[in-house]
Short mmCIF file of C-alpha atoms and ligand atoms in Angstrom, two decimals:
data_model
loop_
_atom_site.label_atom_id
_atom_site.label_comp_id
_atom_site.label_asym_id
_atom_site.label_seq_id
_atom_site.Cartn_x
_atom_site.Cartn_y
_atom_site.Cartn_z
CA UNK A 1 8.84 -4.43 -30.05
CA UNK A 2 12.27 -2.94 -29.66
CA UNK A 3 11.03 -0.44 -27.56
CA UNK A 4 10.05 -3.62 -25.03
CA UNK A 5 13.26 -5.18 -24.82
CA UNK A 6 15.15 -1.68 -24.41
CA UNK A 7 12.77 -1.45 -21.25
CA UNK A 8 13.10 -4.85 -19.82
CA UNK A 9 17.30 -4.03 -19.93
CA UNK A 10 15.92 -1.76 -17.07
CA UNK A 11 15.33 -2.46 -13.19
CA UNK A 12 12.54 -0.79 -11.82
CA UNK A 13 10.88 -0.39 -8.34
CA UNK A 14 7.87 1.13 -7.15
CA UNK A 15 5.77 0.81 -3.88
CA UNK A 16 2.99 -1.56 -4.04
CA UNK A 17 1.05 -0.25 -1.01
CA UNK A 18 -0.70 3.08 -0.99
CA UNK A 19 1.25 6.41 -0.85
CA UNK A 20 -0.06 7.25 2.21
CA UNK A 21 1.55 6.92 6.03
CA UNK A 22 0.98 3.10 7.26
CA UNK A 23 2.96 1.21 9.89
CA UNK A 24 4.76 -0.68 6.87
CA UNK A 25 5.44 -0.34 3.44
CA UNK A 26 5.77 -2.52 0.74
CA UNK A 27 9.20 -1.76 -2.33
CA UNK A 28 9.14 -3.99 -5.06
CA UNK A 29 12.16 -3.94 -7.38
CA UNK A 30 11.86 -5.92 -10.82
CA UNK A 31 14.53 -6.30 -13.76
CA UNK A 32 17.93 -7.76 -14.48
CA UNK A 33 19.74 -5.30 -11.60
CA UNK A 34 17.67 -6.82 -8.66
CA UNK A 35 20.46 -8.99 -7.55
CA UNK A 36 23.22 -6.66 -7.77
CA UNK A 37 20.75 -3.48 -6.14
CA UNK A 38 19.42 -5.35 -3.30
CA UNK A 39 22.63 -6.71 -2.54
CA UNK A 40 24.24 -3.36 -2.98
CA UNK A 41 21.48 -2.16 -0.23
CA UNK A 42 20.79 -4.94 2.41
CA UNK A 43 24.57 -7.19 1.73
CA UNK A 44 23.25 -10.43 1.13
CA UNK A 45 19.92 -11.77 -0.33
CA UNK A 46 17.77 -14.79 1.71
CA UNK A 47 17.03 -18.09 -0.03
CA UNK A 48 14.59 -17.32 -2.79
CA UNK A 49 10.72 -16.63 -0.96
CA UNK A 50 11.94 -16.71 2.42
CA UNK A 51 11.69 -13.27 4.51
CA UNK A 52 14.49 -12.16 6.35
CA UNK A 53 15.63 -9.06 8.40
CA UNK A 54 18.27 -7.02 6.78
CA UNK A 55 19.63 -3.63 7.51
CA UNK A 56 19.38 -1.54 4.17
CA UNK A 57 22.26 1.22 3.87
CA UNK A 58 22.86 3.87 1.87
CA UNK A 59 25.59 3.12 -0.84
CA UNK A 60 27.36 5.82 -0.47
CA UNK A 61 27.33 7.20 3.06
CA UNK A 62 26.89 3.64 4.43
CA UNK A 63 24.43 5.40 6.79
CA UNK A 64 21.67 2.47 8.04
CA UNK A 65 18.30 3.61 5.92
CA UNK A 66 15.71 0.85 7.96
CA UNK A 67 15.60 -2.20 9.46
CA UNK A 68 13.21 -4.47 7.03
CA UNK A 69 11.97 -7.98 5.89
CA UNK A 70 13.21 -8.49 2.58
CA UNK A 71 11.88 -11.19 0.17
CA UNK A 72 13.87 -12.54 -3.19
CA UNK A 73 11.79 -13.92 -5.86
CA UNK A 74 14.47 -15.08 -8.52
CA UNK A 75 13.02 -15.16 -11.96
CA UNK A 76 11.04 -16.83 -13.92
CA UNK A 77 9.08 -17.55 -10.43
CA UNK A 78 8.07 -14.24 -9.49
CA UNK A 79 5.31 -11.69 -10.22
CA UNK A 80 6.76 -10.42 -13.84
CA UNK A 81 8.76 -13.14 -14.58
CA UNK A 82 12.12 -11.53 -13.63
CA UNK A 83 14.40 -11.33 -10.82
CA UNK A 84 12.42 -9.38 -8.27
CA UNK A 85 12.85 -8.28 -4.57
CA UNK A 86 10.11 -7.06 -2.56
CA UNK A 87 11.25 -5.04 0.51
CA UNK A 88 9.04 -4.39 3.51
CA UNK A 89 10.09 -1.04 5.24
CA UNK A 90 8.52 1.03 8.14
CA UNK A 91 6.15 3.10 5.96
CA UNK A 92 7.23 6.38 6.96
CA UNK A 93 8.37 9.26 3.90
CA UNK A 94 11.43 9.29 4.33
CA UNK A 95 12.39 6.12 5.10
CA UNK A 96 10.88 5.48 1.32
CA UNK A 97 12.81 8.69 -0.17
CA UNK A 98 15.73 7.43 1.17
CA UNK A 99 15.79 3.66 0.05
CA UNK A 100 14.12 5.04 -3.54
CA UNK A 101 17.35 7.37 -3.82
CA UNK A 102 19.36 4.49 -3.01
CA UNK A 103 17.93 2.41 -5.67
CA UNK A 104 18.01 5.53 -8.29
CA UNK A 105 21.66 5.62 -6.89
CA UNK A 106 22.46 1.84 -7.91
CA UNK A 107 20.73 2.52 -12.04
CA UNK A 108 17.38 1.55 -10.99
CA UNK A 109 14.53 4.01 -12.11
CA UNK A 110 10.70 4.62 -10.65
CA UNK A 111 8.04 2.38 -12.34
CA UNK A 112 5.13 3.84 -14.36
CA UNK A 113 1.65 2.59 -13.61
CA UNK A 114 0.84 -1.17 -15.02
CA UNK A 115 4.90 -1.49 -15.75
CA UNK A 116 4.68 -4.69 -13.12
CA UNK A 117 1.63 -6.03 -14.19
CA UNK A 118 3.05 -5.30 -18.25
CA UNK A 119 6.11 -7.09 -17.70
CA UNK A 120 3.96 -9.98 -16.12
CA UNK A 121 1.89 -10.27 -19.45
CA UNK A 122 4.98 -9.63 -21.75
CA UNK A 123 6.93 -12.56 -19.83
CA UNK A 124 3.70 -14.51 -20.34
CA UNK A 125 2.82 -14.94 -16.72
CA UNK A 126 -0.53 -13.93 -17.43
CA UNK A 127 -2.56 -12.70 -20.46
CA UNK A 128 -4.51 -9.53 -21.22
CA UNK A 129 -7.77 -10.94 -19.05
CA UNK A 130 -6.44 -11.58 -16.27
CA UNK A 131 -4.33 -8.35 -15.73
CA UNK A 132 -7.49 -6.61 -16.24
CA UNK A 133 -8.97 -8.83 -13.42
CA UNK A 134 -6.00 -8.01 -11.56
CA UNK A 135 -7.15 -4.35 -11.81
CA UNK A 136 -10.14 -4.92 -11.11
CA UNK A 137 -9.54 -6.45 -8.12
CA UNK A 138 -7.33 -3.67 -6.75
CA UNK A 139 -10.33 -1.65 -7.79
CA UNK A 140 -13.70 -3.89 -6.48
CA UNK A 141 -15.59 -1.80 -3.68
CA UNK A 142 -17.98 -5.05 -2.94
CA UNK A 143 -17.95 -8.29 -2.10
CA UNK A 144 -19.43 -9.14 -5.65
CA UNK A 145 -17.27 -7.53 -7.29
CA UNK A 146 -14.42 -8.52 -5.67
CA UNK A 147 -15.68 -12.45 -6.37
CA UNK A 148 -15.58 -11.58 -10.22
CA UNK A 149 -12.40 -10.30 -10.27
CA UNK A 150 -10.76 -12.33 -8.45
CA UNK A 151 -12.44 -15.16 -11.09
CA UNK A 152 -11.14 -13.13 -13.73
CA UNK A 153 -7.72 -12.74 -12.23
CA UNK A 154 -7.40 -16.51 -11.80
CA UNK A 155 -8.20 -16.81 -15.61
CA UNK A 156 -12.23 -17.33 -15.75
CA UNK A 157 -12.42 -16.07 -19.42
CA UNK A 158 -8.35 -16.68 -20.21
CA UNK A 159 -9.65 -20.28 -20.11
CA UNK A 160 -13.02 -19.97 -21.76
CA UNK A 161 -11.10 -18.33 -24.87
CA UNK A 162 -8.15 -20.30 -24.93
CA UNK A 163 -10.50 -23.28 -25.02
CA UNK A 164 -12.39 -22.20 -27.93
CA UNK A 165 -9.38 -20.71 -29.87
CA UNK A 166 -7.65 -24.65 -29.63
CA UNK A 167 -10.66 -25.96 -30.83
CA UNK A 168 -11.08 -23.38 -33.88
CA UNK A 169 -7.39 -23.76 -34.51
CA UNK A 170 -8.21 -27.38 -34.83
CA UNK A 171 -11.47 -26.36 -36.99
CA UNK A 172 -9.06 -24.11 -38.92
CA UNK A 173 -6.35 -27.06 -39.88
CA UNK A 174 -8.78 -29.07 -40.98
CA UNK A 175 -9.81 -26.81 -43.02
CA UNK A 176 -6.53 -25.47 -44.66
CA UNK A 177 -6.20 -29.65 -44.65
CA UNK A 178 -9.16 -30.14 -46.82
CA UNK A 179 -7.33 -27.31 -49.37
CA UNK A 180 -3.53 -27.99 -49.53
CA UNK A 181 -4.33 -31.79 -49.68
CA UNK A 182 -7.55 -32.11 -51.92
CA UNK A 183 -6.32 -34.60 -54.00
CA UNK A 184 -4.86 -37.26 -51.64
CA UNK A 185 -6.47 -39.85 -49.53
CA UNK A 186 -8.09 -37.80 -46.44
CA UNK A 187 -11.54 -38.33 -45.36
CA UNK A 188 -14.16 -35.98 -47.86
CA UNK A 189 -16.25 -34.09 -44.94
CA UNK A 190 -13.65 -32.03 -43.82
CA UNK A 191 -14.50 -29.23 -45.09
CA UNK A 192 -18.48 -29.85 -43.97
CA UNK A 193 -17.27 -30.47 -40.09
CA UNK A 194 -15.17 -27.38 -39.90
CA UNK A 195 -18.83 -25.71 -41.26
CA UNK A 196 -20.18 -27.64 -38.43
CA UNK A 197 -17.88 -27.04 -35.79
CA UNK A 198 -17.89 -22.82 -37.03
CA UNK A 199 -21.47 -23.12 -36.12
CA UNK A 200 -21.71 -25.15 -32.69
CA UNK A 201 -18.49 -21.94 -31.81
CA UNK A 202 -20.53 -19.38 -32.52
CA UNK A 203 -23.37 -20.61 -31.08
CA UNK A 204 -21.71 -21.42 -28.14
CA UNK A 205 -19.89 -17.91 -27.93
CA UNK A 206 -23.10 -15.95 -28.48
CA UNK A 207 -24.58 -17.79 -25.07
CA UNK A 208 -21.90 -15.78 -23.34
CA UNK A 209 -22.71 -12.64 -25.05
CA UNK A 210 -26.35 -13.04 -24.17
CA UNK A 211 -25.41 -12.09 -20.45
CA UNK A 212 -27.00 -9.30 -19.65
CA UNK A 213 -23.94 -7.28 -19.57
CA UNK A 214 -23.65 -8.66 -15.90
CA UNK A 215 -20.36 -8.39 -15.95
CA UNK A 216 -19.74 -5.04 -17.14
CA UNK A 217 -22.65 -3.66 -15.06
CA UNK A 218 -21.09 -5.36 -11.79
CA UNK A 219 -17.64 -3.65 -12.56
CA UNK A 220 -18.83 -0.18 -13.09
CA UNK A 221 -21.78 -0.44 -10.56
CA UNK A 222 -25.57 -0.12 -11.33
CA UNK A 223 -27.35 3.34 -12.05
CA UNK A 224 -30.11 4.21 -9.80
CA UNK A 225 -31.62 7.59 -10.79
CA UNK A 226 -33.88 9.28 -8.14
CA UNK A 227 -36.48 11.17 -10.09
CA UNK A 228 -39.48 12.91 -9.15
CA UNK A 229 -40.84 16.61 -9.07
CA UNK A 230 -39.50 19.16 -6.55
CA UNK A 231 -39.87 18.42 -3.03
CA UNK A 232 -41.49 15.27 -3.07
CA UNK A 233 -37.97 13.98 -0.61
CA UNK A 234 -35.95 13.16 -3.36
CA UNK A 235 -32.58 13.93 -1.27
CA UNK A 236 -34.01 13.09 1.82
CA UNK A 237 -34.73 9.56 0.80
CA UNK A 238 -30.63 9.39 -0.92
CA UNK A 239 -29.34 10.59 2.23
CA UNK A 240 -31.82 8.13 4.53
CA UNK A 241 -30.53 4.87 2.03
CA UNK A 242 -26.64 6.10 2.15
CA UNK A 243 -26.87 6.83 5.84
CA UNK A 244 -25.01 10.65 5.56
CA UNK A 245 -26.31 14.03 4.41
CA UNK A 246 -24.51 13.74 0.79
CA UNK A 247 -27.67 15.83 -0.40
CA UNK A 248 -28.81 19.49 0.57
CA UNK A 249 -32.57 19.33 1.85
CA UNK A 250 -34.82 21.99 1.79
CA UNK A 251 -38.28 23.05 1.90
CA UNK A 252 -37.59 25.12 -0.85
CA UNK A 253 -38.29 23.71 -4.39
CA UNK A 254 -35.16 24.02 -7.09
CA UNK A 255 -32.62 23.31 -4.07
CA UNK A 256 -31.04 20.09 -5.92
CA UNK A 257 -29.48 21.38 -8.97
CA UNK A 258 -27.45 19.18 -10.12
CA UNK A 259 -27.07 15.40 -9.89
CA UNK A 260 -25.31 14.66 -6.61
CA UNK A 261 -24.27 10.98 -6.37
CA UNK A 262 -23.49 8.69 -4.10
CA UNK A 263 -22.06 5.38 -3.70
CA UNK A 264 -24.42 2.59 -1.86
CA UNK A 265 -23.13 -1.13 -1.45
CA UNK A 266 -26.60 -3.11 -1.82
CA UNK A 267 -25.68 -6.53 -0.46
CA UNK A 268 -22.20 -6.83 -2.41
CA UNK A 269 -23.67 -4.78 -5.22
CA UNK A 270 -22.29 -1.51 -5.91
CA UNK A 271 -24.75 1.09 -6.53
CA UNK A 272 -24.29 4.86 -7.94
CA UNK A 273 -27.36 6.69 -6.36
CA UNK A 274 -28.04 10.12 -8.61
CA UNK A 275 -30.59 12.27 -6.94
CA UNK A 276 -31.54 14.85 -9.31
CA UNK A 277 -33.60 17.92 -9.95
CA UNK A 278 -37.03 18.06 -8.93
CA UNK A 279 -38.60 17.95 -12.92
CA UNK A 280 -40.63 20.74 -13.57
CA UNK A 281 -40.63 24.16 -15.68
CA UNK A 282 -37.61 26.08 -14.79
CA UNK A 283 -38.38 28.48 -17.16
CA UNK A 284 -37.15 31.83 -14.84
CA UNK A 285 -34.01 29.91 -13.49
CA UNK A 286 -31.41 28.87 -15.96
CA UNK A 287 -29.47 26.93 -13.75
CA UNK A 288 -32.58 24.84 -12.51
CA UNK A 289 -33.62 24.12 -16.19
CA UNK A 290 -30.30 22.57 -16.93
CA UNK A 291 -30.13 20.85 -13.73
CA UNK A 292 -33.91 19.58 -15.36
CA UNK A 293 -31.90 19.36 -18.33
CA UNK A 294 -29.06 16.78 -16.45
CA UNK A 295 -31.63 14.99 -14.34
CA UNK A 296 -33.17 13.84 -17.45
CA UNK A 297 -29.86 12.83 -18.82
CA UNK A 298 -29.28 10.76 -16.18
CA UNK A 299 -32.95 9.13 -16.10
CA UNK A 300 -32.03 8.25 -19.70
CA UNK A 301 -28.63 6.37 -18.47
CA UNK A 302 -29.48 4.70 -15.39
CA UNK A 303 -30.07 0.67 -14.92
CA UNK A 304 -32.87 1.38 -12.67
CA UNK A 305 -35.52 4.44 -12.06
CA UNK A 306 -36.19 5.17 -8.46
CA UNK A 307 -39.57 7.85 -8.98
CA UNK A 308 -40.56 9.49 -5.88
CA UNK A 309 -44.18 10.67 -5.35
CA UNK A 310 -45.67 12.50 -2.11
CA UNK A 311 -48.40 10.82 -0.07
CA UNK A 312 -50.22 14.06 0.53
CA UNK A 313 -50.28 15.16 -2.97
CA UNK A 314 -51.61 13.61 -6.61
CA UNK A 315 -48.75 12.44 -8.52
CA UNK A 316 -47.42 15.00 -10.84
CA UNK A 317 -47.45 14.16 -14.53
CA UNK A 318 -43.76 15.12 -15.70
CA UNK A 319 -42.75 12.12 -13.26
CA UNK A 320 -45.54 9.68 -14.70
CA UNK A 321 -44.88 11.16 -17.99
CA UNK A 322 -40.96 10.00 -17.52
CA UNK A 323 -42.36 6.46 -15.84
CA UNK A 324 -44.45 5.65 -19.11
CA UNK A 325 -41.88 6.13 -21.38
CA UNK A 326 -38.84 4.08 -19.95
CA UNK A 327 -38.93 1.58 -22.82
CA UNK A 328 -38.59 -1.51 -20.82
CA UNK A 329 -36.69 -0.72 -17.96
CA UNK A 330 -37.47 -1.27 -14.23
CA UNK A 331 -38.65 1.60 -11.89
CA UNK A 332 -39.20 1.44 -8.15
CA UNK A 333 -41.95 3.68 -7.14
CA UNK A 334 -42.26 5.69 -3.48
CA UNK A 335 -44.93 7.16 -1.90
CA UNK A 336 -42.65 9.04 0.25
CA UNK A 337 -44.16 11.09 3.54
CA UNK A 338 -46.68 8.58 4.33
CA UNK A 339 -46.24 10.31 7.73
CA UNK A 340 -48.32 12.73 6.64
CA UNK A 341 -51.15 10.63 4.61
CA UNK A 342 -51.68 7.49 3.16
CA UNK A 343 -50.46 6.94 -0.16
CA UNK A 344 -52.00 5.24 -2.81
CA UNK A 345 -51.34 1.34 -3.41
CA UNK A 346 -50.22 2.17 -6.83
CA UNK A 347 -48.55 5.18 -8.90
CA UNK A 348 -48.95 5.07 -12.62
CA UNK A 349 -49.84 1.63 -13.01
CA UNK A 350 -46.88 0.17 -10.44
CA UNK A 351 -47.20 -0.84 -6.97
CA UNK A 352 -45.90 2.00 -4.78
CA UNK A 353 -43.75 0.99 -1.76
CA UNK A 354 -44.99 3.48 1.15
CA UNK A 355 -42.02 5.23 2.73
CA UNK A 356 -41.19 8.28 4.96
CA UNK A 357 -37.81 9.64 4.71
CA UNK A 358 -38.55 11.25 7.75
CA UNK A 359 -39.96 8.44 10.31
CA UNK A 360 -37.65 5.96 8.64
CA UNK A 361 -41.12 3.97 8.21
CA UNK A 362 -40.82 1.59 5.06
CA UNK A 363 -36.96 2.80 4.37
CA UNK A 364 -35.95 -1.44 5.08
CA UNK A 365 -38.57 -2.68 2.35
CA UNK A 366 -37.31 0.12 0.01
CA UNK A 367 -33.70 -0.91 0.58
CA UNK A 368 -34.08 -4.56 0.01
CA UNK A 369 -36.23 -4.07 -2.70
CA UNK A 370 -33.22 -2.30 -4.23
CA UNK A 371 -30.80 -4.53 -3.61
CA UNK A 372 -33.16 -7.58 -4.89
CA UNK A 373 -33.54 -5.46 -8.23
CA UNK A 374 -29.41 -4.76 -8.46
CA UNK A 375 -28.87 -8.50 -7.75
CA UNK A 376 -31.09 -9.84 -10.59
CA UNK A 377 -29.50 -7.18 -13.31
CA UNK A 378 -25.87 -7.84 -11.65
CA UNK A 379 -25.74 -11.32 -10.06
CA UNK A 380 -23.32 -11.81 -7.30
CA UNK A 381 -20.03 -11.88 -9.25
CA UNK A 382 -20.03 -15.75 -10.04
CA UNK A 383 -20.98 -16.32 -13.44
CA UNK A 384 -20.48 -13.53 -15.72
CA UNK A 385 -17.30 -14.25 -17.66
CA UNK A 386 -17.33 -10.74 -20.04
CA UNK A 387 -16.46 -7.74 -17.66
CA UNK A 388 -15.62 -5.06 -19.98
CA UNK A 389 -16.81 -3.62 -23.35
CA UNK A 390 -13.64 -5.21 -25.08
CA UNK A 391 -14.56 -8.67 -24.50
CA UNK A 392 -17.75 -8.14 -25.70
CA UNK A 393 -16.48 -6.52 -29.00
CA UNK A 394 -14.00 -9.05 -29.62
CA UNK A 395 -16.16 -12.09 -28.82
CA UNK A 396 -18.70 -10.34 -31.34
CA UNK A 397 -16.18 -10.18 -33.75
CA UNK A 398 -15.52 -13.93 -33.37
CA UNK A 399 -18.79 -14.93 -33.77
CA UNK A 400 -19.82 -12.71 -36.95
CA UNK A 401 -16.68 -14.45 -38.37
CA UNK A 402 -17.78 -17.51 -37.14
CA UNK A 403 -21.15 -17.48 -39.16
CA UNK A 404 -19.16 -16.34 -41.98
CA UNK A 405 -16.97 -19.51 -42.02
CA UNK A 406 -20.30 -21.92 -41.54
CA UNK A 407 -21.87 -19.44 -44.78
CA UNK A 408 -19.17 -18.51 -47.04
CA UNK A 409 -19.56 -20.74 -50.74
CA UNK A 410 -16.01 -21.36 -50.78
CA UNK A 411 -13.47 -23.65 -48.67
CA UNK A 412 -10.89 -20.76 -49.38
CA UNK A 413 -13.00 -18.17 -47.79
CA UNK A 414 -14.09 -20.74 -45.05
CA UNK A 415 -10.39 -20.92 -43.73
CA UNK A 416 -10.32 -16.74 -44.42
CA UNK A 417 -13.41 -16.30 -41.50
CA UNK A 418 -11.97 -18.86 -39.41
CA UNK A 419 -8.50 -17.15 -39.29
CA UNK A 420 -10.16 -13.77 -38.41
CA UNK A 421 -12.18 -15.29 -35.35
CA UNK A 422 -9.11 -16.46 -34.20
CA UNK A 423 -7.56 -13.46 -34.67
CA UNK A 424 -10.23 -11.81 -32.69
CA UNK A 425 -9.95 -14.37 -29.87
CA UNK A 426 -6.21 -13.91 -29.87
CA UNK A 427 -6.75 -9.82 -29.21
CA UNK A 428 -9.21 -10.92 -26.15
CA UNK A 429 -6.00 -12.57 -24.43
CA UNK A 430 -3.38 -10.29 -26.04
CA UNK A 431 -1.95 -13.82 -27.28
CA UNK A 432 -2.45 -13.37 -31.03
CA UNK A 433 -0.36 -16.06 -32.15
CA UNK A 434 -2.05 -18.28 -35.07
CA UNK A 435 0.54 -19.55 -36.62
CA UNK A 436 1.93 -20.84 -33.19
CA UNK A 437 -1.53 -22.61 -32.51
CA UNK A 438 -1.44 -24.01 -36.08
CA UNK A 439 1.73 -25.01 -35.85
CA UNK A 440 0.99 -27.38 -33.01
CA UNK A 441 -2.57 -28.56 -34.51
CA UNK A 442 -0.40 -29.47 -37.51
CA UNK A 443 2.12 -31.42 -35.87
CA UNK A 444 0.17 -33.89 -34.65
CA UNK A 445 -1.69 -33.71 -37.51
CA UNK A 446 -1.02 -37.20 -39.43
CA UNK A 447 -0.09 -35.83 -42.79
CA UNK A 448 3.08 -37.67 -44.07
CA UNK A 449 4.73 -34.22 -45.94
N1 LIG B 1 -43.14 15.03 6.68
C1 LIG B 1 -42.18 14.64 5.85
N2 LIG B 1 -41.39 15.54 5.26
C2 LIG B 1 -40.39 15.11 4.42
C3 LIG B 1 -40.21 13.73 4.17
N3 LIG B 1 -39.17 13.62 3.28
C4 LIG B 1 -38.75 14.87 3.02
N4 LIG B 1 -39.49 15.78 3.70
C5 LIG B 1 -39.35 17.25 3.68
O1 LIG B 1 -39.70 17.70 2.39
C6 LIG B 1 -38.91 18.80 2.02
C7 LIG B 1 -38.23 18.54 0.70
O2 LIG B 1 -37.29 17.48 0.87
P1 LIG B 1 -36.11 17.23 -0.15
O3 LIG B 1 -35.47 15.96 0.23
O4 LIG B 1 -35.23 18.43 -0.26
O5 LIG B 1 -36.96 17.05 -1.48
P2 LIG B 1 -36.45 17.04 -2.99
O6 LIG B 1 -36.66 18.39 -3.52
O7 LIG B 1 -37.33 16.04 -3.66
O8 LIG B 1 -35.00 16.64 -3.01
C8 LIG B 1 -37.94 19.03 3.17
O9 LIG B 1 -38.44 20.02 4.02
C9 LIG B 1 -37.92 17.69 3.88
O10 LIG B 1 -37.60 17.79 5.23
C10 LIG B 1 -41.07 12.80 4.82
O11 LIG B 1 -40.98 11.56 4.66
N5 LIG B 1 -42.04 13.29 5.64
MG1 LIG B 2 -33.43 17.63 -3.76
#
């Protein structure tokens, strides 16, 4: 923890808009030296959030560096909780190099990645949840995703959590109540409504975890594998729903070796298209037979099979084959090239949408019919509270800890399970402290020792 407050001694800027050339740029400076840099640069600093023009110069030649809008956010009421200036310079290189060496000049040093965001959550501004929504945000491609992180960002699950760790804490006292004070005058069932309360938690919790992994599947996108045997259009049809040639076509069979992939937004829903080898014996081409090898892989991984069939052609059995034995998940089957014949109403026992990659006929159907399937495994970013594997595995843990409390023969070990699953809740917000909550609980807790 030293380490911490050795770093928050130090001032640190970075840019918060991209690297890249742009008509302005945006220098934030955090940490104790704020004050004393940005005065050092620009003379005086504006009333606290209110922009104003300065000239920035350098400290030591006194040359003029830019003309910019500069914004003082004294602490606590800024991003990170300190004393921070955000400076909003004509984005060109070396306007940046030169007010960065100006800084480094004054004792402040570059930022590393998250150190903004870090000193936010260490100076309690926000907890581990929602600077992973913040992230997320940065990162969303869609509209969906960009609704659940803002959700998360604003503190969606941060509240969820903090909710249910008061009320265990609460469970938890009464519990430790029922122990320490066993022989005085407190009611008898506390120990039976902590059981009770451990149980209505855990169910309660476990509702969340039964999600679908909508969440998680809406941050990294859905998996659509393209499968089918060589030359059926398997690339055609990814570069027809992406709009661009991502994917080499050919007449020739074995041309898609290895999984290409592209990303599709499907009505707010990110999608990863994979179009893959055509599945058949490679046995004379090593490279084909482990592109086989990969497309299989990725048939194995994917949310959502996409099997292509040709009109003018029975279906080949290494694509059924892979169809009947995709334990439980969806598939979309194509008749593709219905240009050239009529395909059959159904393909190994599933209705087959008729499509031509090359006509564009049936390509609209095909892509709504996608984006109908991503939208019932993803949602639309509104509900889903539980966006990454960590939440899951903590909430888990809660809830196995949970059961234990409502099972275990002894009020001792009662109070031991409910201390873990708030433990575990406390490591979903990166707020572990127990002894805090308890603290509180017992203070208004009418106990006169
Ligand atoms: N007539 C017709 N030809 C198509 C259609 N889709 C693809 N093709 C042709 O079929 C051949 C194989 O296409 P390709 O997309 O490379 O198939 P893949 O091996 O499954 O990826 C190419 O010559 C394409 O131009 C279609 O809808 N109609
Ligand atoms: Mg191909």
């Amino acid at each position: 923890m030293s380490g911490f407050a050795a770093d928050a001694m130090e001032t640190i800027f970075a840019l918060a808009t991209g690297g890249s050339r742009a008509a302005v740029a945006v220098l934030r400076i955090s940490g104790p030296g704020a004050r004393r840099m940005v005065e050092g640069l620009a003379g005086a600093l504006p009333p606290p959030r209110q922009a104003r023009l300065a000239r920035l110069r350098d400290p030591v030649s006194g040359e003029t560096l830019d003309r910019a809008l500069l914004l003082w956010f004294p602490g606590p009421r800024s991003y990170t909780g300190e004393d921070l200036a955000e400076l909003h310079l004509h984005g060109g290189p070396a306007v940046i190099a030169g007010v960065a060496e100006a800084l480094v000049a004054h004792g402040a040093r570059p930022a590393v990645p998250g150190e903004f965001t870090r000193r936010a959550f260490l100076n309690g501004k926000l907890d581990l949840t929602e600077a992973e929504g913040v992230a997320d945000l940065i990162a969303a491609e869609t509209a969906a995703q960009r609704r659940q992180a803002l959700r998360q960002a604003e503190g969606a699950l941060a509240r969820l959590t903090n909710g249910w760790a008061a009320r265990l804490a609460s469970l938890l006292a009464q519990q430790e109540a029922a122990i320490e004070f066993a022989d005085e005058d407190l009611p008898t069932d506390l120990g039976d409504r902590a059981r009770d309360g451990a149980r209505a938690l855990a169910a309660e919790i476990a509702a969340h975890l039964e999600d679908g992994r909508q969440g998680e599947r809406l941050r990294e996108g859905l998996l659509v594998a393209i499968i089918g045997a060589p030359n059926v259009g398997k690339s055609s049809l990814l570069n027809a729903l992406v709009g661009r040639e991502a994917a080499i076509v050919s007449t020739r069979a074995g041309t898609t070796r290895d999984v290409i992939e592209a990303r599709l937004d499907l009505r707010g829903v990110p999608v990863t298209l994979a179009d893959t080898a055509g599945l058949r014996e490679a046995d004379s081409d090593e490279i084909e037979a482990e592109g086989v090898r990969r497309a299989l892989r990725r048939a194995e991984q994917a949310d959502l099979l996409l099997a292509v069939f040709t009109a003018d052609a029975a279906p080949d059995p290494a694509t059924l084959d892979l169809l009947a034995r995709r334990d439980g998940r969806e598939a979309v089957v194509v008749a593709n090239k219905v240009d050239l014949a009529a395909g059959p109403p159904a393909i190994g026992g599933l209705p087959a949408l008729q499509v031509s990659a090359r006509t564009g006929q049936g390509l609209d159907a095909l892509h709504q019919r996608l984006a109908a399937e991503a939208a019932t495994r993803v949602g639309q970013g509104a509900t889903a509270v539980l966006t990454r594997p960590r939440h899951r595995a903590a909430l888990n843990e809660a809830a196995a800890w949970l059961r234990e409390a409502e099972a275990a023969p002894l009020p001792e070990l009662t109070a031991e399970a409910l201390r873990a699953a708030l433990h575990a809740l406390g490591r979903l917000t990166g707020r572990v402290g127990v002894e805090e909550i308890l603290d509180r609980v017992f203070a208004d807790f009418c106990i006169g020792k």
